[in-house]
Coordinates of C-alpha atoms in Angstrom, one line a residue:
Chain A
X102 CA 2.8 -56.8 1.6
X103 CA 3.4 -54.3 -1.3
X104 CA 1.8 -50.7 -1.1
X105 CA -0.9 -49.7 -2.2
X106 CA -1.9 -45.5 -2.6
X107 CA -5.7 -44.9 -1.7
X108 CA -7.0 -42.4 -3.7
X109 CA -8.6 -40.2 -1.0
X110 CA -4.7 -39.3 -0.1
X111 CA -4.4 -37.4 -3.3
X112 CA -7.8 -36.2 -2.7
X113 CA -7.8 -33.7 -5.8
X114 CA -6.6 -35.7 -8.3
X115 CA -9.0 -37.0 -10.6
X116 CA -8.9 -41.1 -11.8
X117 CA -6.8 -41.2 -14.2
X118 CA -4.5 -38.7 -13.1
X119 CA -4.1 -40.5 -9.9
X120 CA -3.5 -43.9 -11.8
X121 CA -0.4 -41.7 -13.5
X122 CA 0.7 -40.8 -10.1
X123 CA 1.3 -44.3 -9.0
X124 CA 2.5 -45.7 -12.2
X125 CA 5.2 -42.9 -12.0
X126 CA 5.9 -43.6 -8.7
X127 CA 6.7 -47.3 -9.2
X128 CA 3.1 -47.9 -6.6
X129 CA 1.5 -50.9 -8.0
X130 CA -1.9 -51.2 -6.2
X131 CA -4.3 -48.2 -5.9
X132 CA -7.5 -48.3 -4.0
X133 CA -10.5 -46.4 -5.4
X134 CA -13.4 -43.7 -4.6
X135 CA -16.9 -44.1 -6.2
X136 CA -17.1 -40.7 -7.0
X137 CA -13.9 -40.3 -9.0
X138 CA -15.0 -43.6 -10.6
X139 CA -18.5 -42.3 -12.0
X140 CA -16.6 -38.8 -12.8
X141 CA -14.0 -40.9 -15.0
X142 CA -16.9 -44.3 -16.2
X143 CA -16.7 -47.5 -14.8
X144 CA -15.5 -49.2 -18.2
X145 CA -12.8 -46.7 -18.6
X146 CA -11.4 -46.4 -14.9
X147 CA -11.5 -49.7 -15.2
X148 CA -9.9 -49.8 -18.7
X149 CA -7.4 -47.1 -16.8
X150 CA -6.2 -48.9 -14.4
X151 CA -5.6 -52.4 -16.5
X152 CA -3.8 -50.4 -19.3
X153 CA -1.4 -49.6 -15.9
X154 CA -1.2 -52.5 -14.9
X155 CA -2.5 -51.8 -11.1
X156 CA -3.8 -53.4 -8.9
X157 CA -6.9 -52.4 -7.5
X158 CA -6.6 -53.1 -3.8
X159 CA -10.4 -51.7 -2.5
X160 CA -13.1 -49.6 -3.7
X161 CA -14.7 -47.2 -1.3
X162 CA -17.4 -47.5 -0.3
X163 CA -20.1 -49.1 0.2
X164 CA -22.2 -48.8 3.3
X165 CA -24.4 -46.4 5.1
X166 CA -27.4 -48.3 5.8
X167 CA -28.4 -47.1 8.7
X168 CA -32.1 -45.6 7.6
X169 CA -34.9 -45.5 9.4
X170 CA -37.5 -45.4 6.7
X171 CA -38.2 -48.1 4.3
X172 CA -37.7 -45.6 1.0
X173 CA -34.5 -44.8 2.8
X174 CA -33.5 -48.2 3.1
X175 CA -34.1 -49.5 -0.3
X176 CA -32.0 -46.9 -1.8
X177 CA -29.4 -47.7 0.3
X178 CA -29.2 -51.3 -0.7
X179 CA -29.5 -50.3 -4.3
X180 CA -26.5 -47.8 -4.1
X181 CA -25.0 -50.8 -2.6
X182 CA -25.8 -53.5 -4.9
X183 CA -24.5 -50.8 -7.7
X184 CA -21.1 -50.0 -5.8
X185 CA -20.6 -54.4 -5.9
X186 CA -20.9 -54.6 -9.1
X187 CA -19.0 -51.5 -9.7
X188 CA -16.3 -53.1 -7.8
X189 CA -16.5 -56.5 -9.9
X190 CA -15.9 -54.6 -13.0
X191 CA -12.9 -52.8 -11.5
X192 CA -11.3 -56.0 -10.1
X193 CA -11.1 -54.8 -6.5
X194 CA -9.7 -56.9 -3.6
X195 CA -13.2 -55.6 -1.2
X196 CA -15.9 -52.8 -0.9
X197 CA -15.1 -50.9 1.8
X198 CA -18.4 -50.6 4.0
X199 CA -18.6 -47.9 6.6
X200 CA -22.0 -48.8 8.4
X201 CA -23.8 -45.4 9.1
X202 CA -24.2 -44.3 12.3
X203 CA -27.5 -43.6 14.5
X204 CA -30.2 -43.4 12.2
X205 CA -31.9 -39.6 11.9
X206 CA -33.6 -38.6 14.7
X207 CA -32.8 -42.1 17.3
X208 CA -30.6 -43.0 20.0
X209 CA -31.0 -46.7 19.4
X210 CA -27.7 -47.7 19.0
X211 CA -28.4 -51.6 19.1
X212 CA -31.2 -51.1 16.3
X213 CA -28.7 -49.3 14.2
X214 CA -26.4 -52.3 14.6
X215 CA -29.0 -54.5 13.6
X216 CA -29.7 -52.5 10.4
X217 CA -26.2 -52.7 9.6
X218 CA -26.5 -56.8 10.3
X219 CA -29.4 -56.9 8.2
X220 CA -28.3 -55.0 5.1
X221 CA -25.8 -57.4 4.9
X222 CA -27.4 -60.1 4.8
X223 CA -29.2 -59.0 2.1
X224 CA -26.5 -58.0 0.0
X225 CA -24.2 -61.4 0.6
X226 CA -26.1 -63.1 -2.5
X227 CA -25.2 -60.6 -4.8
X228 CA -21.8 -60.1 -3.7
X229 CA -21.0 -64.0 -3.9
X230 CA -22.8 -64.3 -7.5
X231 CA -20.1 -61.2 -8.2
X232 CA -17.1 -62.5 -6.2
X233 CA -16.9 -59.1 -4.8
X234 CA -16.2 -59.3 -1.1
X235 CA -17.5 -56.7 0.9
X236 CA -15.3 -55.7 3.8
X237 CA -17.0 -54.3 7.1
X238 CA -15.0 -51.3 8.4
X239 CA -14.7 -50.8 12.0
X240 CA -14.3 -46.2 12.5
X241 CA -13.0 -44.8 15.7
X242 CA -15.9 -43.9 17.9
X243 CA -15.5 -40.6 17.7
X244 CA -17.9 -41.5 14.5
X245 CA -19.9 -43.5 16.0
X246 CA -23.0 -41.1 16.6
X247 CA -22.7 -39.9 12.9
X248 CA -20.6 -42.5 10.7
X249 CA -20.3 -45.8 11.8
X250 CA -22.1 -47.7 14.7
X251 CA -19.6 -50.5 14.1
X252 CA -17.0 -49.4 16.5
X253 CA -14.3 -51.3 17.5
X254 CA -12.5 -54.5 15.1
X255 CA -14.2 -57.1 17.1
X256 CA -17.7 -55.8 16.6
X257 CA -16.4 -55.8 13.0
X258 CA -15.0 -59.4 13.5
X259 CA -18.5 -60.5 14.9
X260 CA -20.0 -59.4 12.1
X261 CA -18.3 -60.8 9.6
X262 CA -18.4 -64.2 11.2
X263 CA -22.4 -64.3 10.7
X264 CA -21.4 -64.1 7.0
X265 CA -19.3 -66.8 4.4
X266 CA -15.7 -66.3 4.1
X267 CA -16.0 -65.5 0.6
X268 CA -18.7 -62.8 0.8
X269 CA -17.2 -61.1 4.1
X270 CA -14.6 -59.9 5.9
X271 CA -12.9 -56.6 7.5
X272 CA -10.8 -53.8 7.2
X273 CA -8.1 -53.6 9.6
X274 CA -7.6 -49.5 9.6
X275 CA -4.7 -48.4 12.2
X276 CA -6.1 -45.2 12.4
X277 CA -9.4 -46.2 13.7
X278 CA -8.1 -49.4 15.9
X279 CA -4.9 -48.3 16.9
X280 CA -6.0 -47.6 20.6
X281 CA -7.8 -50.6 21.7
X282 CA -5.9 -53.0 24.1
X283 CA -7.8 -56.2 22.5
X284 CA -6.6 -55.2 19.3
X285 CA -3.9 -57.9 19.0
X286 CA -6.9 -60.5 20.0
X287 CA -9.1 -59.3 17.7
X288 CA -6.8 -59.6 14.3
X289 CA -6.2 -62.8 15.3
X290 CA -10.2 -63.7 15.1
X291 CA -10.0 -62.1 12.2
X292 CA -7.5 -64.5 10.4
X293 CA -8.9 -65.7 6.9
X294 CA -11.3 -62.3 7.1
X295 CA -9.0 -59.4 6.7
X296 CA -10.0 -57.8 3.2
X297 CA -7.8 -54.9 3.8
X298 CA -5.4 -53.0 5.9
X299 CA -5.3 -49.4 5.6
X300 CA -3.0 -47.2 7.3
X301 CA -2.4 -43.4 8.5
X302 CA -1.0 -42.1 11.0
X303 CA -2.7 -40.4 14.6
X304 CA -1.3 -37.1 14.9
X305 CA -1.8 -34.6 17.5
X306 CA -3.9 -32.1 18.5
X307 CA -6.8 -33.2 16.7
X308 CA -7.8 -30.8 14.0
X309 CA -11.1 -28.6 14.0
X310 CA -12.3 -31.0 11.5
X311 CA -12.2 -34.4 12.9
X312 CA -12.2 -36.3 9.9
X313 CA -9.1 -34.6 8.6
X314 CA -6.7 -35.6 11.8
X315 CA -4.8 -38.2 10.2
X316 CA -1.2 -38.2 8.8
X317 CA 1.6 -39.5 7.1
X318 CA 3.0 -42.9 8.9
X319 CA 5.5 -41.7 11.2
X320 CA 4.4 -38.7 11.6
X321 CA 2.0 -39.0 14.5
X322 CA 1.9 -42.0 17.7
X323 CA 0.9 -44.9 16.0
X324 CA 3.2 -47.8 16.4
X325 CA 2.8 -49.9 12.9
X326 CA 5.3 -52.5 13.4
X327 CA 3.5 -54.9 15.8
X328 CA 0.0 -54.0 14.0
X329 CA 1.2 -55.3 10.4
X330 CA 3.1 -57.8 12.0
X331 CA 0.0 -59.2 13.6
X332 CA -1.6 -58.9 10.3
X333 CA 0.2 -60.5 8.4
X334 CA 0.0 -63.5 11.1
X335 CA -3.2 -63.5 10.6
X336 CA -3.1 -64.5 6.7
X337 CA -3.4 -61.0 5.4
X338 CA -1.3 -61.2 2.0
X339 CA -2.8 -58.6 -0.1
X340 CA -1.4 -54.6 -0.2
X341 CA -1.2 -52.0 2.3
X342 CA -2.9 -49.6 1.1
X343 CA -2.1 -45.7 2.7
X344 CA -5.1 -43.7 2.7
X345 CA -5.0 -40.3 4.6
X346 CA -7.4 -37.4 4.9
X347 CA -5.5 -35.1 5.8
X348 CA -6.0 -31.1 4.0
X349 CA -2.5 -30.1 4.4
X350 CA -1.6 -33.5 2.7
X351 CA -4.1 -32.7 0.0
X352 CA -2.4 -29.2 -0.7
X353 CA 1.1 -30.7 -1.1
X354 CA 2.0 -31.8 -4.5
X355 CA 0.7 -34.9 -5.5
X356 CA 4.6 -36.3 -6.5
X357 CA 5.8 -35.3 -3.3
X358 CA 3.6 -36.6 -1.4
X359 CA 3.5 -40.3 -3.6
X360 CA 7.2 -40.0 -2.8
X361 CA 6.6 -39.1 1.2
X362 CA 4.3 -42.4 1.3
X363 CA 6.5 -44.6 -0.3
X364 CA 9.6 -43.3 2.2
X365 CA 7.3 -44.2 5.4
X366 CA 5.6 -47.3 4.1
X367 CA 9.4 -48.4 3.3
X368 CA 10.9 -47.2 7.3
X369 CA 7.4 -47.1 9.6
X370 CA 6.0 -50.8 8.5
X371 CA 9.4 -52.2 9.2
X372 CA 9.0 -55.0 12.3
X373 CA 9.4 -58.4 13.1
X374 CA 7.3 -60.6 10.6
X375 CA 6.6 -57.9 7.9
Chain B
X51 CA -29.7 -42.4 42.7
X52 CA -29.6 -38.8 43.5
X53 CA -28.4 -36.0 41.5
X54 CA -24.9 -34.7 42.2
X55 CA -23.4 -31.5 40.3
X56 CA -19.7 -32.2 39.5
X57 CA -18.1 -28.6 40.0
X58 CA -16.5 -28.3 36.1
X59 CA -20.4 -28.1 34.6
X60 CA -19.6 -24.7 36.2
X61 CA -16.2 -24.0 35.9
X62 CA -15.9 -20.5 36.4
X63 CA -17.6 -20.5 40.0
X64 CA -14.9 -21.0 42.8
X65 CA -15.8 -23.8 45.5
X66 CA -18.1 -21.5 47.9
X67 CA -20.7 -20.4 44.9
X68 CA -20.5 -24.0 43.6
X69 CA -21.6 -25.0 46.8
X70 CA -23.7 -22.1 46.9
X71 CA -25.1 -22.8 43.9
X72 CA -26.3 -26.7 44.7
X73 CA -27.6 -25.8 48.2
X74 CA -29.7 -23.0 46.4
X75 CA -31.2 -25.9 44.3
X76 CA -31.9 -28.4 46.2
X77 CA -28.9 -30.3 44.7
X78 CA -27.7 -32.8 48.1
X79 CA -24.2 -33.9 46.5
X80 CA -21.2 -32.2 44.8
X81 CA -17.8 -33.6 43.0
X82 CA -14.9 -31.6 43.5
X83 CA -12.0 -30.5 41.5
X84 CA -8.5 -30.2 43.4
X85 CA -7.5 -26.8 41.7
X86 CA -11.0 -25.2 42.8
X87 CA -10.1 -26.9 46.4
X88 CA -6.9 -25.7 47.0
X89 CA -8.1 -22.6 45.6
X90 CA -9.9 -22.1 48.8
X91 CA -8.0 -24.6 51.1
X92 CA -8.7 -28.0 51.8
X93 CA -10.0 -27.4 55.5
X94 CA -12.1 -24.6 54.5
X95 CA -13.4 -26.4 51.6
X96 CA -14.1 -29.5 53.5
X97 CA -16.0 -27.6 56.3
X98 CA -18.0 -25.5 53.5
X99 CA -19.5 -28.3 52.3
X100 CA -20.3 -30.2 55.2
X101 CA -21.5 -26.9 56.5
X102 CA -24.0 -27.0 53.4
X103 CA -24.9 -30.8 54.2
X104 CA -23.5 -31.4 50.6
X105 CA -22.2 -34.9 49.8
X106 CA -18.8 -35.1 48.2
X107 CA -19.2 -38.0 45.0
X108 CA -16.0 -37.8 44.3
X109 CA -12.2 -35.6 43.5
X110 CA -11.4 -34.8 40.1
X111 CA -8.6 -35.6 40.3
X112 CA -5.3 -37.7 40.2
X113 CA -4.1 -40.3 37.5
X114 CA -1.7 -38.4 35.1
X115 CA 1.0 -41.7 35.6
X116 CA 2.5 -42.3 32.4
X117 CA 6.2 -40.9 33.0
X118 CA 8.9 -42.0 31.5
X119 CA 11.7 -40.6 33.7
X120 CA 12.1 -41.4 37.4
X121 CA 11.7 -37.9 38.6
X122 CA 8.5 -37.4 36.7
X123 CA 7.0 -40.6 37.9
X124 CA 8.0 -39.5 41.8
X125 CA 6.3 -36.5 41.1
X126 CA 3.0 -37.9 39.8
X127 CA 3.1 -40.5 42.6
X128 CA 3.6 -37.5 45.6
X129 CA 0.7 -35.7 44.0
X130 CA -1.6 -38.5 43.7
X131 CA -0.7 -39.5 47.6
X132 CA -1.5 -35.6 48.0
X133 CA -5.0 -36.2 46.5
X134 CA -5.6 -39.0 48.4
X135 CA -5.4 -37.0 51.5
X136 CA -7.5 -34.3 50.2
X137 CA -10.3 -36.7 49.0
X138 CA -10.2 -38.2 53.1
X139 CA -10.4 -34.9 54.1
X140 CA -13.3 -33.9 52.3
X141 CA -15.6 -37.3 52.5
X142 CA -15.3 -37.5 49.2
X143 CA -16.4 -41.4 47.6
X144 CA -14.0 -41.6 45.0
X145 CA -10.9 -40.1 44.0
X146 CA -11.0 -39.9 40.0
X147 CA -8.1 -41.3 38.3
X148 CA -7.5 -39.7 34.9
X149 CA -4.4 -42.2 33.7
X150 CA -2.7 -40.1 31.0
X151 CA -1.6 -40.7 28.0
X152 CA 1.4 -42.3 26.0
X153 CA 4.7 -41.1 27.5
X154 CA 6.6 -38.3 26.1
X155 CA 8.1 -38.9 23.2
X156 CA 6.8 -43.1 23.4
X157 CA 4.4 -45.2 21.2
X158 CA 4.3 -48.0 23.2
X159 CA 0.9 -48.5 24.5
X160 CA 1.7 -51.1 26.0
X161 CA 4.1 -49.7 28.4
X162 CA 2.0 -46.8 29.6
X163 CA -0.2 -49.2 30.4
X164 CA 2.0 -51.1 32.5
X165 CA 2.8 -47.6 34.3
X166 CA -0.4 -47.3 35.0
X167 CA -0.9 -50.6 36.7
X168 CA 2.2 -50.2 38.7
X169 CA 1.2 -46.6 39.7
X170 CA -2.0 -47.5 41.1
X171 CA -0.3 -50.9 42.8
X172 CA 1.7 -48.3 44.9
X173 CA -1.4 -46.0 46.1
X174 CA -3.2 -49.1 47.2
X175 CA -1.7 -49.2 50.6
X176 CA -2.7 -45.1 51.3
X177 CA -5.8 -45.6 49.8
X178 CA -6.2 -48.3 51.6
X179 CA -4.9 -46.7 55.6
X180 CA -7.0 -43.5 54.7
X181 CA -10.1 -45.2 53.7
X182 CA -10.8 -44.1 50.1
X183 CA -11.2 -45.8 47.0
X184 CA -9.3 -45.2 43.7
X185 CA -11.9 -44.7 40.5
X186 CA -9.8 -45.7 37.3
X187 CA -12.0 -43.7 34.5
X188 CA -12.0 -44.8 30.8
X189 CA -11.8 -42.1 28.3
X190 CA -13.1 -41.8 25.3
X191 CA -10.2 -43.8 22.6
X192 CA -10.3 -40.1 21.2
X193 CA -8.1 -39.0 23.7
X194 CA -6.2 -42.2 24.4
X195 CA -2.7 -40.7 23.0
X196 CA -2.9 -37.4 25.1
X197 CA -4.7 -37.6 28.0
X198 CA -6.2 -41.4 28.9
X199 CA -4.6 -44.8 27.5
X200 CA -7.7 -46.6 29.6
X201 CA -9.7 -46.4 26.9
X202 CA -12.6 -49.0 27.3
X203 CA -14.6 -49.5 30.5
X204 CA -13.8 -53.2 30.1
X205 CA -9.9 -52.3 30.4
X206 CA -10.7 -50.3 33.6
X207 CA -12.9 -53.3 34.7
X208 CA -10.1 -55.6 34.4
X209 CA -7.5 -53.1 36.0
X210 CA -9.7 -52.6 39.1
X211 CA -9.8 -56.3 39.5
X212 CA -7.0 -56.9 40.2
X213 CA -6.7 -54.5 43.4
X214 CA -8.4 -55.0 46.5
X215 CA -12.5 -54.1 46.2
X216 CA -12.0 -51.6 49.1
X217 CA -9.3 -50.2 47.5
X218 CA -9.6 -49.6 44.0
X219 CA -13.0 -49.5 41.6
X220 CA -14.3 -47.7 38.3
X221 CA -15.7 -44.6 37.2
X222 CA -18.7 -44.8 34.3
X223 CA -19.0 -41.9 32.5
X224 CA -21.5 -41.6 29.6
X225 CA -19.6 -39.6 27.2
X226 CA -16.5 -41.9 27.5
X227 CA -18.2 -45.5 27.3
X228 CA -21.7 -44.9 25.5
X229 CA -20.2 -46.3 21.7
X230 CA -19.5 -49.5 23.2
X231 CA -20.9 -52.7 22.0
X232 CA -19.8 -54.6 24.9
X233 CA -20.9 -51.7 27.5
X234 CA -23.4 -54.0 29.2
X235 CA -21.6 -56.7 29.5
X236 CA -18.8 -54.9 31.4
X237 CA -21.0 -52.7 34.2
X238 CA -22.0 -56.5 34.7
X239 CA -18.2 -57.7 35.4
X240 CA -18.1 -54.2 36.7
X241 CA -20.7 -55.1 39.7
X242 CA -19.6 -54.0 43.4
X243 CA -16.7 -52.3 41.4
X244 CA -18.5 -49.3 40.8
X245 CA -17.7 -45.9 42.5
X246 CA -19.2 -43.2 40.3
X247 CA -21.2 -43.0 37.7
X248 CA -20.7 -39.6 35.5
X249 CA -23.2 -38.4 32.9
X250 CA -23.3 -35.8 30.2
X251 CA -24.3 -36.1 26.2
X252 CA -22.2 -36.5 22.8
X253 CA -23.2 -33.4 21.1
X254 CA -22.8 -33.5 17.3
X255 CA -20.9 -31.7 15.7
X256 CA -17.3 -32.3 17.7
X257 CA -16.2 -29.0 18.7
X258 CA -13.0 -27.2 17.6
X259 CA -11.9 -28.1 21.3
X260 CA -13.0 -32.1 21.2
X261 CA -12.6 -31.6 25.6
X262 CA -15.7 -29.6 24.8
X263 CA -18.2 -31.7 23.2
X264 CA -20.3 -32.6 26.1
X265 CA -23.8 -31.4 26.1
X266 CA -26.9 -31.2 28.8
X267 CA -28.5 -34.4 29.0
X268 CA -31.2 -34.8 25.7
X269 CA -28.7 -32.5 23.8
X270 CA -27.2 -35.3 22.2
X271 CA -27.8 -39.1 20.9
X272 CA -26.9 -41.0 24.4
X273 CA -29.7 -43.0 25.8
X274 CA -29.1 -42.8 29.2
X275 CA -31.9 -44.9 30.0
X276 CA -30.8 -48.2 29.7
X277 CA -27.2 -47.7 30.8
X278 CA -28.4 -46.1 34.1
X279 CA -30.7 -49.2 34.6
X280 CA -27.1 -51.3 33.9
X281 CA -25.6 -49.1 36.6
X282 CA -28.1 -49.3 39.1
X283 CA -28.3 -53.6 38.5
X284 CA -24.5 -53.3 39.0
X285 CA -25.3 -52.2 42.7
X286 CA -24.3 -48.8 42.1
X287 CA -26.3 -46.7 44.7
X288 CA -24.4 -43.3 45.1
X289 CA -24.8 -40.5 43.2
X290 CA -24.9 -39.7 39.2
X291 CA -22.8 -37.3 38.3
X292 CA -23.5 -34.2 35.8
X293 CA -20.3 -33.3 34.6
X294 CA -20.2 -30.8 31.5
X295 CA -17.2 -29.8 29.8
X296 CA -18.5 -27.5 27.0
X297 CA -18.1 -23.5 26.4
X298 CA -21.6 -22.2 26.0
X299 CA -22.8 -24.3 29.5
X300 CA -19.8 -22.1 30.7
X301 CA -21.1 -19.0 29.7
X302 CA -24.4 -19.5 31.2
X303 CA -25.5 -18.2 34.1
X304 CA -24.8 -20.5 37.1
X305 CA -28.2 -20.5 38.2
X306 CA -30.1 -21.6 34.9
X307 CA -27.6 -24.1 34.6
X308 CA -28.2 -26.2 37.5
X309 CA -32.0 -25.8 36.9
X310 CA -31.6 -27.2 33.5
X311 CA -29.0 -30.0 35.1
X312 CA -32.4 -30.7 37.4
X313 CA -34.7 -30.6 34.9
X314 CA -32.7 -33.1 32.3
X315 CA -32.0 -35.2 35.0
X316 CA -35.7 -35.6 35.8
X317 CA -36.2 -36.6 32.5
X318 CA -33.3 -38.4 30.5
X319 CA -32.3 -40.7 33.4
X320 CA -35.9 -42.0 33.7
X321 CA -36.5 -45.4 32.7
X322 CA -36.6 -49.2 33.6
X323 CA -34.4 -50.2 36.8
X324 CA -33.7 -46.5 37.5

């Protein structure tokens, strides 16, 4: 699996900058934000990253469709249906969904999952006319109340097994599955269904913002050998694509740190069957 | 099931004004924590509460296994036999096992879980001669590095069965377990296994501190309804457990927090089965 640089790790650079960055860097895949892609234009991000000859491993993201009211709802899936074809016109390997999480004002958790179930069902048709496939993102649970009611890989997994192969799959994120003792079990329901695997690093203490606790491979518990290993058993052939929110990784320079992920991707994803 | 107020929802009263405190309410159980206990003396606490006709639901508590070094694991193991013998003294149902975290300086999950199976193998047999059983609590995966590597109630589940029933069961606690799509289905498997059922809220935003996120019951986006009901099918019939980790519930004054504990209680835990 070759590396790919998510955008959000170089949160402050803008599109085409951040195409530069891995073009310098010898970083053949990038995977890309919405919002540096409408600050930049579709056509020419598009145009940007074809003239560099990258890859474009996701886009992120799609999702959020946990709305209560039907306005609410109808937006969502139109956002949506924009981000697919957004993501056709770019090339991307998968949109990225991250679900939503409780809708405003509930505590049903199982109607929020069925939402989620839902809005996906409606937006399969447009994704297969697009060959865009969407890729259903399993956060840590800490987001669960807030982000993402899909919560573990196998509720993922589930998911995407309601759907065709070629509309839907997952993202296999270390940073969000790394604790779960099924995990192993899980990527291996998963084979033929992993749209992308994403990796940072859990580092300790969590930070004030807990969004922002992830870090650079290697430097936090997060054992990635056996992980990629198991993904890559699982059929996963496409890029591993480092994405890490992290805001004393944003204030570094952007060359050093393009320089720091290539120097872990290269020694923390060593293992047997990488 | 009747209300039980664990001491750390008031964490700066010592173990008489605890017990104070739930005799002046009307509260008929307590859970215990070992520093507030031998803060005051085992003896002296166990005779202060039965001298208050409180219950004991459980001892908070022993676990802490994962040691990497002989010495260390010795250690944990003399302590936990030590807490054992406390939680006889004072009646208590359950002594709560907090499991730890990855070892120092390890990222092998894996192994700390082993330690973890092999530590509570060797309490079995005290547990066992001085009649009280071992709860094995599931944190929340957010704290799965540093403080728990149980991380999913189905993981305790499967832990617990594999010791003796009289010996060995599982603590539900709301905060920890609530995210989980497969929560029913495991305080099903968890049935007869049960030895204390812990509630507080997941408060949004996380706290700087994320040990303090808990809120009063209806602070937050749990439904304790339906899990209570799960609970009570399970054949759980002790007590339910307000336990509160979270600053401003410290600062309160004692006595409007354990009228608000009675008052949520009254309200959040009602529904079907309960």
């Amino acid at each position: 699996m070759g590396l790919s640089l998510n955008q959000a790790t170089v949160k402050y650079l803008g599109l085409k900058d951040a195409v530069d960055l891995c073009a310098r860097h010898g970083i053949a895949a990038i995977g890309l934000w919405r919002d540096r892609v409408a600050e930049a234009g579709v056509a020419e991000s598009a145009a940007a990253v074809r003239g560099a000859g990258l890859h474009v491993s996701s886009l992120c993201r799609g999702g959020f469709f946990t709305c209560a009211d039907v306005d609410g709802r109808r937006a969502a899936l139109a956002d949506n249906r924009a981000a697919i074809a957004e993501a056709a016109e770019l090339g991307a390997d998968t949109l990225v969904l991250v679900s939503g999480g409780l809708a405003a004002g509930s505590r049903d958790l199982a109607l929020a999952r069925r939402m989620v179930a839902d809005a996906i069902g409606e937006l399969v048709p447009e994704a297969q006319r697009l060959g865009v496939r969407l890729g259903i993102e399993a956060l840590h649970p800490m987001f669960c109340a807030d982000r993402c009611v899909i919560s573990s890989l196998g509720e993922a997994v589930d998911l995407a097994l309601a759907f065709p192969a070629d509309a839907v799959g997952v993202v296999v994120d270390t940073y969000h599955v790394w604790w779960d003792i099924r995990l192993a079990a899980e990527i291996v329901r998963a084979a033929g269904r992993i749209v992308s695997y994403q990796v940072s690093d859990w580092v300790l203490p969590l930070p004030v913002d807990p969004l922002l606790g992830r870090g650079h491979l290697g430097d936090g518990v997060i054992d990635f050998g056996p992980i990629t290993a198991a993904v890559a058993a699982a059929g996963y052939d496409g890029h591993v694509e480092v994405e890490i929110f992290n805001a004393d990784v944003w204030d570094a320079p952007a060359d050093q740190t393009a320089v720091t992920v290539r120097e872990r991707f290269a020694t923390a994803l060593s293992g047997p069957g990488v």
